[in-house]
Amino acid sequence: MYRDNKKKLVSVSETFKLLGKTIKIISTEKYVLFVFTSTNYLEVPRGFMRVLLSVYGTSYSQALVLIAVQFIYRCFSISRRKFLIYFKGRWLFFWYALVGVFGINWGLCIFFIAQENPQVDEILRPLMASSFGLNMSDVFYVAASYEVEDEFKNKVLNWPVIFMIINFASIMGLSFAIIVLCFCFIHYKMQRVTHSKVYEAVQQQLFRALMSQMIIPLVLIYLPIIIVMILPIFHLKNDACISLTSILISIYPVLDPFAVIMIISVYRKGFLNMFTNHPKTNQISNLEMST
């Protein structure tokens, strides 16, 4: 019995080591926040791997902005339908450009500020060896080192990194503030509009779906990243082998649409009919809410 349990523990440990060698891990060690991967499938120079890790950060930033834009659109569709014109035609370029600007800002900060350096190498070397069995020459990472050593070997704040973290926190704060404000405004308007019971039932489903699209990103994206940004301030480390932040961010793209499918009855029935022999019916609702 003991031997079997020990084998299971070894198996789990080896699994996490394998994951660490093949996917991007977000973690903290001492006063360093870092994202790393080890397997260079494309066999490209290290500089290009830094570009790819920067693009990874860019995609994360764009997801935050897209969520906020989505809530703005829904706010207009509920209470200010005349403003929906700003989501059509040439105005769409503005929203795409907005998402792109925030993403490029995030990616450039990572590329130029969060670079590999010897001090971070020394901090990560024992971690990579003990947790993943990796040499630093096999690791590709970007890192935000909150402190650096000056010429007298004293620890001083790394101001470019501090600026980068404040920049990231500002984007996240602005994005979530827009989400909360739009959510509250939508809830306020829905409470003051009366329609048929069927219409109200549909609107309640849509409102619950909207609530899920606020709570799920909060739990799976905003809070995990905020936590890993705070940990290095207090020199607290996160277990890189079991990076909860990486896991939660990876779950988000699957869980968010699935929650909407399960909440909206028409979507739910259509989804479940895919696995049954029930006859499929078309249900079309053309519902509008006046301001």
mmCIF file of C-alpha atoms in Angstrom:
data_model
loop_
_atom_site.group_PDB
_atom_site.id
_atom_site.type_symbol
_atom_site.label_atom_id
_atom_site.label_comp_id
_atom_site.label_asym_id
_atom_site.label_seq_id
_atom_site.Cartn_x
_atom_site.Cartn_y
_atom_site.Cartn_z
ATOM 1 C CA MET A 1 0.000 0.000 0.000
ATOM 2 C CA TYR A 2 2.743 2.432 0.949
ATOM 3 C CA ARG A 3 4.729 1.472 -2.123
ATOM 4 C CA ASP A 4 1.731 2.130 -4.404
ATOM 5 C CA ASN A 5 1.122 5.557 -2.863
ATOM 6 C CA LYS A 6 4.773 6.429 -3.285
ATOM 7 C CA LYS A 7 4.604 5.453 -6.948
ATOM 8 C CA LYS A 8 1.552 7.693 -7.389
ATOM 9 C CA LEU A 9 3.346 10.630 -5.807
ATOM 10 C CA VAL A 10 6.342 10.111 -8.069
ATOM 11 C CA SER A 11 4.028 9.902 -11.059
ATOM 12 C CA VAL A 12 2.326 13.198 -10.171
ATOM 13 C CA SER A 13 5.685 14.868 -9.612
ATOM 14 C CA GLU A 14 6.975 13.651 -12.978
ATOM 15 C CA THR A 15 3.780 14.855 -14.655
ATOM 16 C CA PHE A 16 4.282 18.411 -13.369
ATOM 17 C CA LYS A 17 7.925 18.300 -14.423
ATOM 18 C CA LEU A 18 6.828 17.311 -17.925
ATOM 19 C CA LEU A 19 4.248 20.110 -18.006
ATOM 20 C CA GLY A 20 6.873 22.601 -16.940
ATOM 21 C CA LYS A 21 9.046 21.547 -19.856
ATOM 22 C CA THR A 22 6.308 21.945 -22.460
ATOM 23 C CA ILE A 23 3.993 24.840 -21.496
ATOM 24 C CA LYS A 24 4.326 28.401 -20.281
ATOM 25 C CA ILE A 25 4.419 28.697 -16.493
ATOM 26 C CA ILE A 26 3.653 31.906 -14.585
ATOM 27 C CA SER A 27 5.175 31.978 -11.122
ATOM 28 C CA THR A 28 7.141 33.969 -8.557
ATOM 29 C CA GLU A 29 10.424 33.367 -6.735
ATOM 30 C CA LYS A 30 11.679 35.763 -4.078
ATOM 31 C CA TYR A 31 11.249 39.236 -5.619
ATOM 32 C CA VAL A 32 10.896 37.984 -9.215
ATOM 33 C CA LEU A 33 7.739 37.446 -11.262
ATOM 34 C CA PHE A 34 8.548 35.290 -14.279
ATOM 35 C CA VAL A 35 7.012 33.414 -17.193
ATOM 36 C CA PHE A 36 9.055 30.578 -18.655
ATOM 37 C CA THR A 37 8.979 27.716 -21.088
ATOM 38 C CA SER A 38 11.722 25.267 -21.867
ATOM 39 C CA THR A 39 11.020 23.335 -25.040
ATOM 40 C CA ASN A 40 12.014 25.246 -28.152
ATOM 41 C CA TYR A 41 9.893 23.385 -30.710
ATOM 42 C CA LEU A 42 10.733 25.826 -33.508
ATOM 43 C CA GLU A 43 14.490 25.787 -32.818
ATOM 44 C CA VAL A 44 14.709 29.559 -33.146
ATOM 45 C CA PRO A 45 17.112 32.013 -31.451
ATOM 46 C CA ARG A 46 16.532 32.990 -27.843
ATOM 47 C CA GLY A 47 15.671 36.528 -28.900
ATOM 48 C CA PHE A 48 12.776 35.249 -30.986
ATOM 49 C CA MET A 49 11.575 33.128 -28.065
ATOM 50 C CA ARG A 50 11.376 36.354 -26.075
ATOM 51 C CA VAL A 51 9.205 37.754 -28.868
ATOM 52 C CA LEU A 52 6.880 34.758 -28.562
ATOM 53 C CA LEU A 53 6.618 35.171 -24.784
ATOM 54 C CA SER A 54 5.872 38.867 -25.326
ATOM 55 C CA VAL A 55 3.110 37.930 -27.757
ATOM 56 C CA TYR A 56 1.737 35.610 -25.072
ATOM 57 C CA GLY A 57 1.475 38.610 -22.740
ATOM 58 C CA THR A 58 -0.033 40.681 -25.552
ATOM 59 C CA SER A 59 -2.838 38.158 -26.043
ATOM 60 C CA TYR A 60 -3.619 38.295 -22.324
ATOM 61 C CA SER A 61 -3.887 42.089 -22.381
ATOM 62 C CA GLN A 62 -6.100 42.003 -25.454
ATOM 63 C CA ALA A 63 -8.445 39.552 -23.738
ATOM 64 C CA LEU A 64 -8.886 42.016 -20.851
ATOM 65 C CA VAL A 65 -9.722 44.879 -23.218
ATOM 66 C CA LEU A 66 -12.068 42.728 -25.305
ATOM 67 C CA ILE A 67 -14.068 41.795 -22.212
ATOM 68 C CA ALA A 68 -14.482 45.489 -21.359
ATOM 69 C CA VAL A 69 -15.519 46.350 -24.945
ATOM 70 C CA GLN A 70 -18.039 43.519 -24.860
ATOM 71 C CA PHE A 71 -19.663 44.990 -21.753
ATOM 72 C CA ILE A 72 -19.798 48.446 -23.343
ATOM 73 C CA TYR A 73 -21.588 46.950 -26.349
ATOM 74 C CA ARG A 74 -24.097 45.139 -24.139
ATOM 75 C CA CYS A 75 -24.683 48.280 -22.110
ATOM 76 C CA PHE A 76 -25.554 50.176 -25.299
ATOM 77 C CA SER A 77 -27.744 47.339 -26.611
ATOM 78 C CA ILE A 78 -29.784 47.362 -23.396
ATOM 79 C CA SER A 79 -30.250 51.064 -22.753
ATOM 80 C CA ARG A 80 -28.645 53.217 -25.464
ATOM 81 C CA ARG A 81 -29.385 51.451 -28.721
ATOM 82 C CA LYS A 82 -28.755 54.544 -30.791
ATOM 83 C CA PHE A 83 -25.091 54.330 -29.786
ATOM 84 C CA LEU A 84 -24.770 50.898 -31.422
ATOM 85 C CA ILE A 85 -23.891 52.762 -34.588
ATOM 86 C CA TYR A 86 -20.423 53.130 -33.044
ATOM 87 C CA PHE A 87 -19.980 49.362 -33.349
ATOM 88 C CA LYS A 88 -20.635 49.293 -37.083
ATOM 89 C CA GLY A 89 -18.760 50.161 -40.250
ATOM 90 C CA ARG A 90 -15.621 52.224 -39.900
ATOM 91 C CA TRP A 91 -16.083 52.516 -36.133
ATOM 92 C CA LEU A 92 -15.149 48.855 -35.798
ATOM 93 C CA PHE A 93 -11.601 49.825 -36.779
ATOM 94 C CA PHE A 94 -11.475 52.063 -33.705
ATOM 95 C CA TRP A 95 -12.303 49.165 -31.365
ATOM 96 C CA TYR A 96 -9.839 46.831 -33.088
ATOM 97 C CA ALA A 97 -7.179 49.542 -32.894
ATOM 98 C CA LEU A 98 -7.935 50.114 -29.198
ATOM 99 C CA VAL A 99 -7.486 46.445 -28.423
ATOM 100 C CA GLY A 100 -4.301 46.393 -30.501
ATOM 101 C CA VAL A 101 -2.798 49.461 -28.803
ATOM 102 C CA PHE A 102 -3.262 48.041 -25.309
ATOM 103 C CA GLY A 103 -1.894 44.691 -26.440
ATOM 104 C CA ILE A 104 1.168 46.212 -28.115
ATOM 105 C CA ASN A 105 1.802 48.331 -25.013
ATOM 106 C CA TRP A 106 1.787 45.188 -22.841
ATOM 107 C CA GLY A 107 3.961 43.221 -25.259
ATOM 108 C CA LEU A 108 6.574 45.960 -25.713
ATOM 109 C CA CYS A 109 6.924 46.358 -21.941
ATOM 110 C CA ILE A 110 7.618 42.645 -21.616
ATOM 111 C CA PHE A 111 10.050 42.597 -24.544
ATOM 112 C CA PHE A 112 12.172 45.595 -23.525
ATOM 113 C CA ILE A 113 11.901 45.542 -19.710
ATOM 114 C CA ALA A 114 11.355 41.934 -18.623
ATOM 115 C CA GLN A 115 14.544 40.576 -20.168
ATOM 116 C CA GLU A 116 16.759 37.745 -19.014
ATOM 117 C CA ASN A 117 19.671 38.849 -16.841
ATOM 118 C CA PRO A 118 22.389 37.151 -14.734
ATOM 119 C CA GLN A 119 20.808 38.096 -11.387
ATOM 120 C CA VAL A 120 17.505 36.428 -12.289
ATOM 121 C CA ASP A 121 19.434 33.454 -13.706
ATOM 122 C CA GLU A 122 21.016 32.864 -10.294
ATOM 123 C CA ILE A 123 17.618 33.036 -8.581
ATOM 124 C CA LEU A 124 15.908 30.662 -11.010
ATOM 125 C CA ARG A 125 18.776 28.184 -11.492
ATOM 126 C CA PRO A 126 18.174 26.103 -8.312
ATOM 127 C CA LEU A 127 14.405 26.221 -8.865
ATOM 128 C CA MET A 128 14.679 24.927 -12.417
ATOM 129 C CA ALA A 129 17.099 22.212 -11.395
ATOM 130 C CA SER A 130 15.134 20.961 -8.379
ATOM 131 C CA SER A 131 11.578 21.295 -9.721
ATOM 132 C CA PHE A 132 11.996 20.530 -13.418
ATOM 133 C CA GLY A 133 15.473 19.056 -13.863
ATOM 134 C CA LEU A 134 16.393 21.849 -16.280
ATOM 135 C CA ASN A 135 19.562 23.808 -16.925
ATOM 136 C CA MET A 136 19.190 27.553 -17.405
ATOM 137 C CA SER A 137 20.546 27.155 -20.929
ATOM 138 C CA ASP A 138 17.389 25.150 -21.724
ATOM 139 C CA VAL A 139 15.005 27.701 -20.198
ATOM 140 C CA PHE A 140 13.429 30.648 -22.014
ATOM 141 C CA TYR A 141 11.865 33.237 -19.755
ATOM 142 C CA VAL A 142 10.785 36.823 -19.282
ATOM 143 C CA ALA A 143 10.979 38.175 -15.748
ATOM 144 C CA ALA A 144 9.993 41.208 -13.723
ATOM 145 C CA SER A 145 12.659 41.575 -11.048
ATOM 146 C CA TYR A 146 11.348 44.078 -8.508
ATOM 147 C CA GLU A 147 14.825 44.593 -7.056
ATOM 148 C CA VAL A 148 18.326 44.720 -8.529
ATOM 149 C CA GLU A 149 21.805 44.952 -7.091
ATOM 150 C CA ASP A 150 23.658 48.226 -7.565
ATOM 151 C CA GLU A 151 27.431 48.570 -7.912
ATOM 152 C CA PHE A 152 27.779 48.253 -4.110
ATOM 153 C CA LYS A 153 25.770 45.003 -4.008
ATOM 154 C CA ASN A 154 22.861 46.750 -2.318
ATOM 155 C CA LYS A 155 19.270 45.866 -3.232
ATOM 156 C CA VAL A 156 17.474 48.795 -4.880
ATOM 157 C CA LEU A 157 14.109 49.065 -6.599
ATOM 158 C CA ASN A 158 14.086 48.253 -10.291
ATOM 159 C CA TRP A 159 12.147 51.319 -11.470
ATOM 160 C CA PRO A 160 11.554 50.217 -15.087
ATOM 161 C CA VAL A 161 9.912 47.047 -13.753
ATOM 162 C CA ILE A 162 7.908 49.043 -11.188
ATOM 163 C CA PHE A 163 6.653 51.232 -14.042
ATOM 164 C CA MET A 164 5.730 48.119 -16.044
ATOM 165 C CA ILE A 165 3.780 46.597 -13.146
ATOM 166 C CA ILE A 166 1.923 49.872 -12.524
ATOM 167 C CA ASN A 167 1.161 50.010 -16.238
ATOM 168 C CA PHE A 168 -0.230 46.465 -16.206
ATOM 169 C CA ALA A 169 -2.218 47.085 -13.017
ATOM 170 C CA SER A 170 -3.698 50.250 -14.535
ATOM 171 C CA ILE A 171 -4.900 48.367 -17.622
ATOM 172 C CA MET A 172 -6.443 45.675 -15.455
ATOM 173 C CA GLY A 173 -8.039 48.212 -13.116
ATOM 174 C CA LEU A 174 -9.495 50.270 -15.979
ATOM 175 C CA SER A 175 -10.816 47.166 -17.705
ATOM 176 C CA PHE A 176 -12.511 45.784 -14.609
ATOM 177 C CA ALA A 177 -13.885 49.199 -13.600
ATOM 178 C CA ILE A 178 -15.614 49.448 -16.998
ATOM 179 C CA ILE A 179 -17.021 45.946 -16.560
ATOM 180 C CA VAL A 180 -18.439 46.708 -13.102
ATOM 181 C CA LEU A 181 -19.898 50.083 -14.139
ATOM 182 C CA CYS A 182 -21.576 48.623 -17.232
ATOM 183 C CA PHE A 183 -22.881 45.665 -15.231
ATOM 184 C CA CYS A 184 -24.402 47.936 -12.568
ATOM 185 C CA PHE A 185 -25.944 50.206 -15.199
ATOM 186 C CA ILE A 186 -27.466 47.242 -17.057
ATOM 187 C CA HIS A 187 -28.892 45.900 -13.799
ATOM 188 C CA TYR A 188 -30.313 49.336 -12.968
ATOM 189 C CA LYS A 189 -32.050 49.642 -16.351
ATOM 190 C CA MET A 190 -33.434 46.118 -16.294
ATOM 191 C CA GLN A 191 -35.057 46.709 -12.923
ATOM 192 C CA ARG A 192 -37.022 49.646 -14.335
ATOM 193 C CA VAL A 193 -38.377 48.097 -17.511
ATOM 194 C CA THR A 194 -41.473 45.887 -17.502
ATOM 195 C CA HIS A 195 -42.394 43.442 -20.264
ATOM 196 C CA SER A 196 -44.156 40.134 -20.666
ATOM 197 C CA LYS A 197 -43.227 37.241 -18.401
ATOM 198 C CA VAL A 198 -41.569 35.383 -21.290
ATOM 199 C CA TYR A 199 -39.490 38.422 -22.176
ATOM 200 C CA GLU A 200 -38.500 38.990 -18.558
ATOM 201 C CA ALA A 201 -37.511 35.319 -18.209
ATOM 202 C CA VAL A 202 -35.225 35.633 -21.229
ATOM 203 C CA GLN A 203 -33.742 38.860 -19.897
ATOM 204 C CA GLN A 204 -33.067 37.226 -16.543
ATOM 205 C CA GLN A 205 -31.142 34.462 -18.317
ATOM 206 C CA LEU A 206 -29.156 37.037 -20.242
ATOM 207 C CA PHE A 207 -28.451 38.924 -17.031
ATOM 208 C CA ARG A 208 -27.195 35.764 -15.313
ATOM 209 C CA ALA A 209 -25.003 35.063 -18.327
ATOM 210 C CA LEU A 210 -23.663 38.599 -18.080
ATOM 211 C CA MET A 211 -22.978 38.080 -14.376
ATOM 212 C CA SER A 212 -21.065 34.883 -15.142
ATOM 213 C CA GLN A 213 -18.973 36.779 -17.685
ATOM 214 C CA MET A 214 -18.036 39.231 -14.963
ATOM 215 C CA ILE A 215 -17.336 36.720 -12.192
ATOM 216 C CA ILE A 216 -15.455 34.120 -14.256
ATOM 217 C CA PRO A 217 -12.786 36.548 -15.557
ATOM 218 C CA LEU A 218 -12.474 37.989 -12.049
ATOM 219 C CA VAL A 219 -11.737 34.573 -10.541
ATOM 220 C CA LEU A 220 -9.731 33.072 -13.407
ATOM 221 C CA ILE A 221 -7.806 36.077 -14.745
ATOM 222 C CA TYR A 222 -7.842 39.260 -12.675
ATOM 223 C CA LEU A 223 -7.326 37.870 -9.161
ATOM 224 C CA PRO A 224 -4.595 35.319 -10.068
ATOM 225 C CA ILE A 225 -2.530 37.916 -11.931
ATOM 226 C CA ILE A 226 -2.993 40.520 -9.198
ATOM 227 C CA ILE A 227 -1.839 37.972 -6.620
ATOM 228 C CA VAL A 228 1.345 37.053 -8.528
ATOM 229 C CA MET A 229 2.062 40.763 -9.001
ATOM 230 C CA ILE A 230 1.815 41.312 -5.241
ATOM 231 C CA LEU A 231 3.779 38.260 -4.051
ATOM 232 C CA PRO A 232 7.249 39.547 -5.101
ATOM 233 C CA ILE A 233 6.708 42.733 -3.079
ATOM 234 C CA PHE A 234 6.786 40.600 0.074
ATOM 235 C CA HIS A 235 9.444 38.177 -1.280
ATOM 236 C CA LEU A 236 6.882 35.375 -1.298
ATOM 237 C CA LYS A 237 7.279 32.580 -3.801
ATOM 238 C CA ASN A 238 4.710 30.524 -5.648
ATOM 239 C CA ASP A 239 5.164 26.820 -6.330
ATOM 240 C CA ALA A 240 6.210 26.835 -9.980
ATOM 241 C CA CYS A 241 5.515 23.114 -10.307
ATOM 242 C CA ILE A 242 1.824 23.680 -9.607
ATOM 243 C CA SER A 243 1.254 27.179 -10.967
ATOM 244 C CA LEU A 244 -2.394 27.850 -10.171
ATOM 245 C CA THR A 245 -2.234 31.095 -12.147
ATOM 246 C CA SER A 246 -1.236 29.289 -15.340
ATOM 247 C CA ILE A 247 -3.945 26.677 -14.806
ATOM 248 C CA LEU A 248 -6.726 29.201 -14.171
ATOM 249 C CA ILE A 249 -5.824 31.368 -17.172
ATOM 250 C CA SER A 250 -5.803 28.252 -19.373
ATOM 251 C CA ILE A 251 -9.251 27.217 -18.113
ATOM 252 C CA TYR A 252 -10.874 30.599 -18.839
ATOM 253 C CA PRO A 253 -11.337 30.287 -22.655
ATOM 254 C CA VAL A 254 -13.216 27.003 -22.141
ATOM 255 C CA LEU A 255 -15.241 27.803 -19.042
ATOM 256 C CA ASP A 256 -16.498 31.257 -20.074
ATOM 257 C CA PRO A 257 -18.492 30.215 -23.189
ATOM 258 C CA PHE A 258 -19.553 26.942 -21.550
ATOM 259 C CA ALA A 259 -21.132 28.866 -18.664
ATOM 260 C CA VAL A 260 -23.160 30.968 -21.131
ATOM 261 C CA ILE A 261 -24.296 27.819 -22.963
ATOM 262 C CA MET A 262 -25.501 26.285 -19.710
ATOM 263 C CA ILE A 263 -27.281 29.437 -18.505
ATOM 264 C CA ILE A 264 -29.200 30.348 -21.694
ATOM 265 C CA SER A 265 -31.946 27.722 -22.037
ATOM 266 C CA VAL A 266 -32.036 27.780 -25.861
ATOM 267 C CA TYR A 267 -28.259 27.265 -26.044
ATOM 268 C CA ARG A 268 -28.392 24.604 -23.344
ATOM 269 C CA LYS A 269 -31.102 22.605 -25.120
ATOM 270 C CA GLY A 270 -29.263 22.849 -28.422
ATOM 271 C CA PHE A 271 -26.036 21.699 -26.764
ATOM 272 C CA LEU A 272 -27.694 18.750 -25.008
ATOM 273 C CA ASN A 273 -29.545 17.753 -28.197
ATOM 274 C CA MET A 274 -26.158 17.114 -29.762
ATOM 275 C CA PHE A 275 -25.823 14.097 -27.449
ATOM 276 C CA THR A 276 -29.428 12.827 -27.673
ATOM 277 C CA ASN A 277 -31.859 11.650 -30.307
ATOM 278 C CA HIS A 278 -34.393 14.354 -29.537
ATOM 279 C CA PRO A 279 -35.718 16.193 -32.598
ATOM 280 C CA LYS A 280 -34.043 19.522 -33.132
ATOM 281 C CA THR A 281 -36.229 22.613 -33.230
ATOM 282 C CA ASN A 282 -35.381 26.122 -34.285
ATOM 283 C CA GLN A 283 -36.086 28.761 -31.670
ATOM 284 C CA ILE A 284 -35.690 32.335 -32.775
ATOM 285 C CA SER A 285 -36.293 35.214 -30.427
ATOM 286 C CA ASN A 286 -36.218 38.738 -31.735
ATOM 287 C CA LEU A 287 -36.358 40.716 -28.521
ATOM 288 C CA GLU A 288 -35.796 44.400 -28.143
ATOM 289 C CA MET A 289 -35.791 46.584 -25.089
ATOM 290 C CA SER A 290 -36.748 50.215 -25.410
ATOM 291 C CA THR A 291 -34.775 52.822 -23.580
#
